[in-house]
Amino acid sequence: MGIHNADVADAFDEIGDLLAIEGENPFRIRAYRRAARIVRSLPRELAEMRGPEEYDAIPGIGEDLARKILELIRTGHLQALERLRREVPPQTRELLALPGLGPVRVRALMRQLSVRSRSDLERALAAGRVATLPRFGAGLESRLKEAIAKREPGAARRLPLSVAAQYAGPLREYLASVPGVSRVEVAGSFRRGRDTVGDLDLLVSASSGTKLFAALKRYPDLRELSASGTTKASGVLRNGLQVDVRVVAPQSFGAALHYFTGSKDHNIRTRRLAQERGLKLSEYGLFRGSRRLAGQTEEGLYRALGLSYIPPELREDRGEIEAAGRGALPALIERSDLKGDLHVHTNASDGVDTLERMVAAAQAQNLSYLAITDHAKHLGIVHGLDSERLARQGQAIDALNEKLRGFTILKGAEVDILEDGRLALPEAALERLDVVVAAVHDHFGLSEARQTTRILRALERPCVSILAHPSGRLIGEREPYAFDFEKVLEAMSGRGGCLEVNGQPSRLDLDDGHIQAAIERGVPLSIASDAHSADQLANLDGAVRQARRGWARSQDVLNTRTVSGVRALLRRR
Ligand code: DGT
Ligand code: CA
Ligand code: CA
């Protein structure tokens, strides 16, 4: 039984919740939650790593957590978690999902009212006992009553794209290895590169649907499967992800790929376009009467509709069909356009790899420059650099630059924007840097007005070149903080500076809509890995996909320029 990173992350999150309900040490709780977040966004499966030494090397994973990961991967269980579950059952933990109920209140309900489940809570509410507890008011009581009355089953969970990819890749390979299968494609939102995925839609070219589904039934990660006939099957993977598999004839493959890639809105518009021309478009092909005009390939299908080929990332009915009709689609940025990365960490702060290894990895990725942007020292930032350590890192960079040919290391720092908009490093230290990446890392709950003022104040500083992960969201975990994006764009289009498209799988921040808005306002983007290890330079792929969804072209992105071009632009600030 394969344990995926998401299983490990879920287990750590659960431990964090249960410890919190038990009122345990906040540092331990935070360590589990942080580890869950880190594990969830790892670019590689833990199960494929060498073992505890390699887990231990992941920032945020200490020896104890490394041992737990090993236990989970080897046995499928965690004794520590099972022990906790005996004290706090899953039904009690589910109470955390209700509005206003954090661990402290859930503990109070459990200890003082013996409430251990939703139905216990419902009874306690009906008896009017809840509002009598300290820190529970009448307002909270009525909110809870309302939430319970709605009986929301909880919206079906969408998975981050990176997590879905960890399941889609192996499943696709498995299906491709079944005898008689000549082609497998993952369509749907996954192919469009949406940041979250509801389910996986696979299309298969196979000589026998019956044999394909028989093989699918044996797939170890599959929990259930229902096949209807010989062309369609739906299953659920062990992590709850639904998979729809369809067998498609070769002459219809392009049409099916188009149909099941969607989006639904894009499909509706293309079908209407076909109708206007007296044609019929379906997942089987494009037809005039019973004559098939296209269907084997997507390219052929678009051509027959009088459109240029529309890359999957654009298929959201946001103007792509009109643009394709006019031959005016943007030439979307590609990974090979990137010449450098302006946001990476080393083991000087919370990264795992040395400066030298990060540089070697960047060279291997065909980049020609790298800005080292370790965290500046500030309350709560572990191992952050103060002015002195930053200066010493600068010397190491100078020395290494001397030895490098055709590659430049830029000096930088990721600097916290403090609550009042000041920066966490003194001006003198900032002035010596090539790149200052400013970021909000705390006080997410400020009012929109205060958060906006805070960010704008930081951007006023000429030394600030890039606003990192501008919305602060963590996919599926934390909403963006409230701030006025329009005002930030306005400030940036006037004064310069650029917005980051952060490629950490749990961030993908900015999102597609905001990227499009930034481009319309002429604000340049920095496509960044925010790598904390050499492996994580691969985050650039995800950031590029996200930028493509925002219609970004090479010229919209700062780090498609040469290092001297980037320097010139940064200096103009
Ligand atoms: P998801 O799974 O929620 O992340 O999003 P999608 O886009 O993968 O949606 P899904 O899995 O429901 O369906 C896959 C594709 O099938 C969808 O993108 C377009 C197509 N499709 C589904 N339902 C309809 C429909 O009612 N009309 C049309 N025209 N296309 C549909
Ligand atoms: Ca889907
Ligand atoms: Ca589907």
PDB file of N, CA and C and ligand atoms in Angstrom, residues 158 188-190 192 194 196-199 201 259-264 267-268 271, ligand 1:
ATOM      1  N   ARG A 158     -11.413  19.885  -3.125  1.00  0.00           N
ATOM      2  CA  ARG A 158     -10.606  19.932  -4.338  1.00  0.00           C
ATOM      3  C   ARG A 158      -9.155  19.779  -3.915  1.00  0.00           C
ATOM      4  N   GLY A 188      -9.474  17.352 -18.573  1.00  0.00           N
ATOM      5  CA  GLY A 188     -10.109  18.095 -17.475  1.00  0.00           C
ATOM      6  C   GLY A 188      -9.289  19.267 -16.957  1.00  0.00           C
ATOM      7  N   SER A 189      -9.666  19.708 -15.763  1.00  0.00           N
ATOM      8  CA  SER A 189      -9.008  20.852 -15.144  1.00  0.00           C
ATOM      9  C   SER A 189      -7.517  20.590 -14.948  1.00  0.00           C
ATOM     10  N   PHE A 190      -7.165  19.327 -14.786  1.00  0.00           N
ATOM     11  CA  PHE A 190      -5.751  18.965 -14.630  1.00  0.00           C
ATOM     12  C   PHE A 190      -4.952  19.415 -15.852  1.00  0.00           C
ATOM     13  N   ARG A 192      -5.812  21.653 -17.998  1.00  0.00           N
ATOM     14  CA  ARG A 192      -5.852  23.116 -18.107  1.00  0.00           C
ATOM     15  C   ARG A 192      -4.931  23.779 -17.100  1.00  0.00           C
ATOM     16  N   ARG A 194      -5.393  24.074 -13.847  1.00  0.00           N
ATOM     17  CA  ARG A 194      -6.042  24.812 -12.748  1.00  0.00           C
ATOM     18  C   ARG A 194      -5.304  24.545 -11.457  1.00  0.00           C
ATOM     19  N   THR A 196      -6.422  23.990  -8.538  1.00  0.00           N
ATOM     20  CA  THR A 196      -6.992  22.853  -7.819  1.00  0.00           C
ATOM     21  C   THR A 196      -7.778  21.991  -8.790  1.00  0.00           C
ATOM     22  N   VAL A 197      -7.938  20.729  -8.413  1.00  0.00           N
ATOM     23  CA  VAL A 197      -8.558  19.765  -9.313  1.00  0.00           C
ATOM     24  C   VAL A 197      -9.659  19.023  -8.559  1.00  0.00           C
ATOM     25  N   GLY A 198     -10.851  18.965  -9.147  1.00  0.00           N
ATOM     26  CA  GLY A 198     -11.973  18.285  -8.501  1.00  0.00           C
ATOM     27  C   GLY A 198     -11.917  16.787  -8.704  1.00  0.00           C
ATOM     28  N   ASP A 199     -11.667  16.369  -9.927  1.00  0.00           N
ATOM     29  CA  ASP A 199     -11.469  14.949 -10.197  1.00  0.00           C
ATOM     30  C   ASP A 199     -10.589  14.805 -11.427  1.00  0.00           C
ATOM     31  N   ASP A 201      -9.877  13.206 -15.172  1.00  0.00           N
ATOM     32  CA  ASP A 201     -10.586  12.694 -16.337  1.00  0.00           C
ATOM     33  C   ASP A 201      -9.550  12.105 -17.283  1.00  0.00           C
ATOM     34  N   TYR A 259     -13.297  17.881 -25.731  1.00  0.00           N
ATOM     35  CA  TYR A 259     -14.519  17.922 -24.927  1.00  0.00           C
ATOM     36  C   TYR A 259     -14.201  17.758 -23.440  1.00  0.00           C
ATOM     37  N   PHE A 260     -13.392  16.747 -23.107  1.00  0.00           N
ATOM     38  CA  PHE A 260     -13.173  16.447 -21.696  1.00  0.00           C
ATOM     39  C   PHE A 260     -12.073  17.310 -21.064  1.00  0.00           C
ATOM     40  N   THR A 261     -11.374  18.092 -21.888  1.00  0.00           N
ATOM     41  CA  THR A 261     -10.469  19.068 -21.298  1.00  0.00           C
ATOM     42  C   THR A 261     -11.268  20.271 -20.809  1.00  0.00           C
ATOM     43  N   GLY A 262     -12.353  20.568 -21.542  1.00  0.00           N
ATOM     44  CA  GLY A 262     -13.168  21.703 -21.127  1.00  0.00           C
ATOM     45  C   GLY A 262     -12.438  23.011 -21.353  1.00  0.00           C
ATOM     46  N   SER A 263     -12.699  24.038 -20.562  1.00  0.00           N
ATOM     47  CA  SER A 263     -13.719  23.989 -19.528  1.00  0.00           C
ATOM     48  C   SER A 263     -15.119  23.901 -20.136  1.00  0.00           C
ATOM     49  N   LYS A 264     -16.072  23.672 -19.303  1.00  0.00           N
ATOM     50  CA  LYS A 264     -17.445  23.580 -19.753  1.00  0.00           C
ATOM     51  C   LYS A 264     -17.831  24.844 -20.534  1.00  0.00           C
ATOM     52  N   ASN A 267     -16.328  24.864 -23.879  1.00  0.00           N
ATOM     53  CA  ASN A 267     -17.031  23.908 -24.742  1.00  0.00           C
ATOM     54  C   ASN A 267     -18.333  24.475 -25.278  1.00  0.00           C
ATOM     55  N   ILE A 268     -19.058  25.138 -24.395  1.00  0.00           N
ATOM     56  CA  ILE A 268     -20.348  25.689 -24.815  1.00  0.00           C
ATOM     57  C   ILE A 268     -20.130  26.704 -25.938  1.00  0.00           C
ATOM     58  N   ARG A 271     -19.073  24.916 -29.198  1.00  0.00           N
ATOM     59  CA  ARG A 271     -20.196  24.205 -29.817  1.00  0.00           C
ATOM     60  C   ARG A 271     -21.115  25.200 -30.519  1.00  0.00           C
TER      61      ARG A 271
HETATM   62  P1  DGT B   1     -12.955  19.792 -11.925  1.00  0.00           P
HETATM   63  O1  DGT B   1     -12.948  18.314 -12.117  1.00  0.00           O
HETATM   64  O2  DGT B   1     -14.083  20.266 -11.084  1.00  0.00           O
HETATM   65  O3  DGT B   1     -11.654  20.320 -11.439  1.00  0.00           O
HETATM   66  O4  DGT B   1     -13.187  20.505 -13.344  1.00  0.00           O
HETATM   67  P2  DGT B   1     -13.240  19.873 -14.808  1.00  0.00           P
HETATM   68  O5  DGT B   1     -13.153  21.011 -15.757  1.00  0.00           O
HETATM   69  O6  DGT B   1     -12.256  18.794 -14.961  1.00  0.00           O
HETATM   70  O7  DGT B   1     -14.724  19.339 -14.913  1.00  0.00           O
HETATM   71  P3  DGT B   1     -15.331  17.864 -14.946  1.00  0.00           P
HETATM   72  O8  DGT B   1     -14.422  16.845 -14.399  1.00  0.00           O
HETATM   73  O9  DGT B   1     -16.690  17.991 -14.328  1.00  0.00           O
HETATM   74  O10 DGT B   1     -15.573  17.602 -16.480  1.00  0.00           O
HETATM   75  C1  DGT B   1     -14.493  17.443 -17.376  1.00  0.00           C
HETATM   76  C2  DGT B   1     -14.787  18.182 -18.642  1.00  0.00           C
HETATM   77  O11 DGT B   1     -15.915  17.621 -19.297  1.00  0.00           O
HETATM   78  C3  DGT B   1     -15.161  19.626 -18.434  1.00  0.00           C
HETATM   79  O12 DGT B   1     -14.046  20.470 -18.296  1.00  0.00           O
HETATM   80  C4  DGT B   1     -15.907  19.920 -19.689  1.00  0.00           C
HETATM   81  C5  DGT B   1     -16.637  18.637 -19.964  1.00  0.00           C
HETATM   82  N1  DGT B   1     -18.003  18.723 -19.453  1.00  0.00           N
HETATM   83  C6  DGT B   1     -18.463  18.235 -18.298  1.00  0.00           C
HETATM   84  N2  DGT B   1     -19.770  18.515 -18.164  1.00  0.00           N
HETATM   85  C7  DGT B   1     -20.118  19.217 -19.249  1.00  0.00           C
HETATM   86  C8  DGT B   1     -21.353  19.804 -19.701  1.00  0.00           C
HETATM   87  O13 DGT B   1     -22.402  19.735 -19.057  1.00  0.00           O
HETATM   88  N3  DGT B   1     -21.316  20.456 -20.891  1.00  0.00           N
HETATM   89  C9  DGT B   1     -20.184  20.553 -21.622  1.00  0.00           C
HETATM   90  N4  DGT B   1     -20.216  21.210 -22.766  1.00  0.00           N
HETATM   91  N5  DGT B   1     -19.029  20.021 -21.229  1.00  0.00           N
HETATM   92  C10 DGT B   1     -18.993  19.354 -20.067  1.00  0.00           C
END
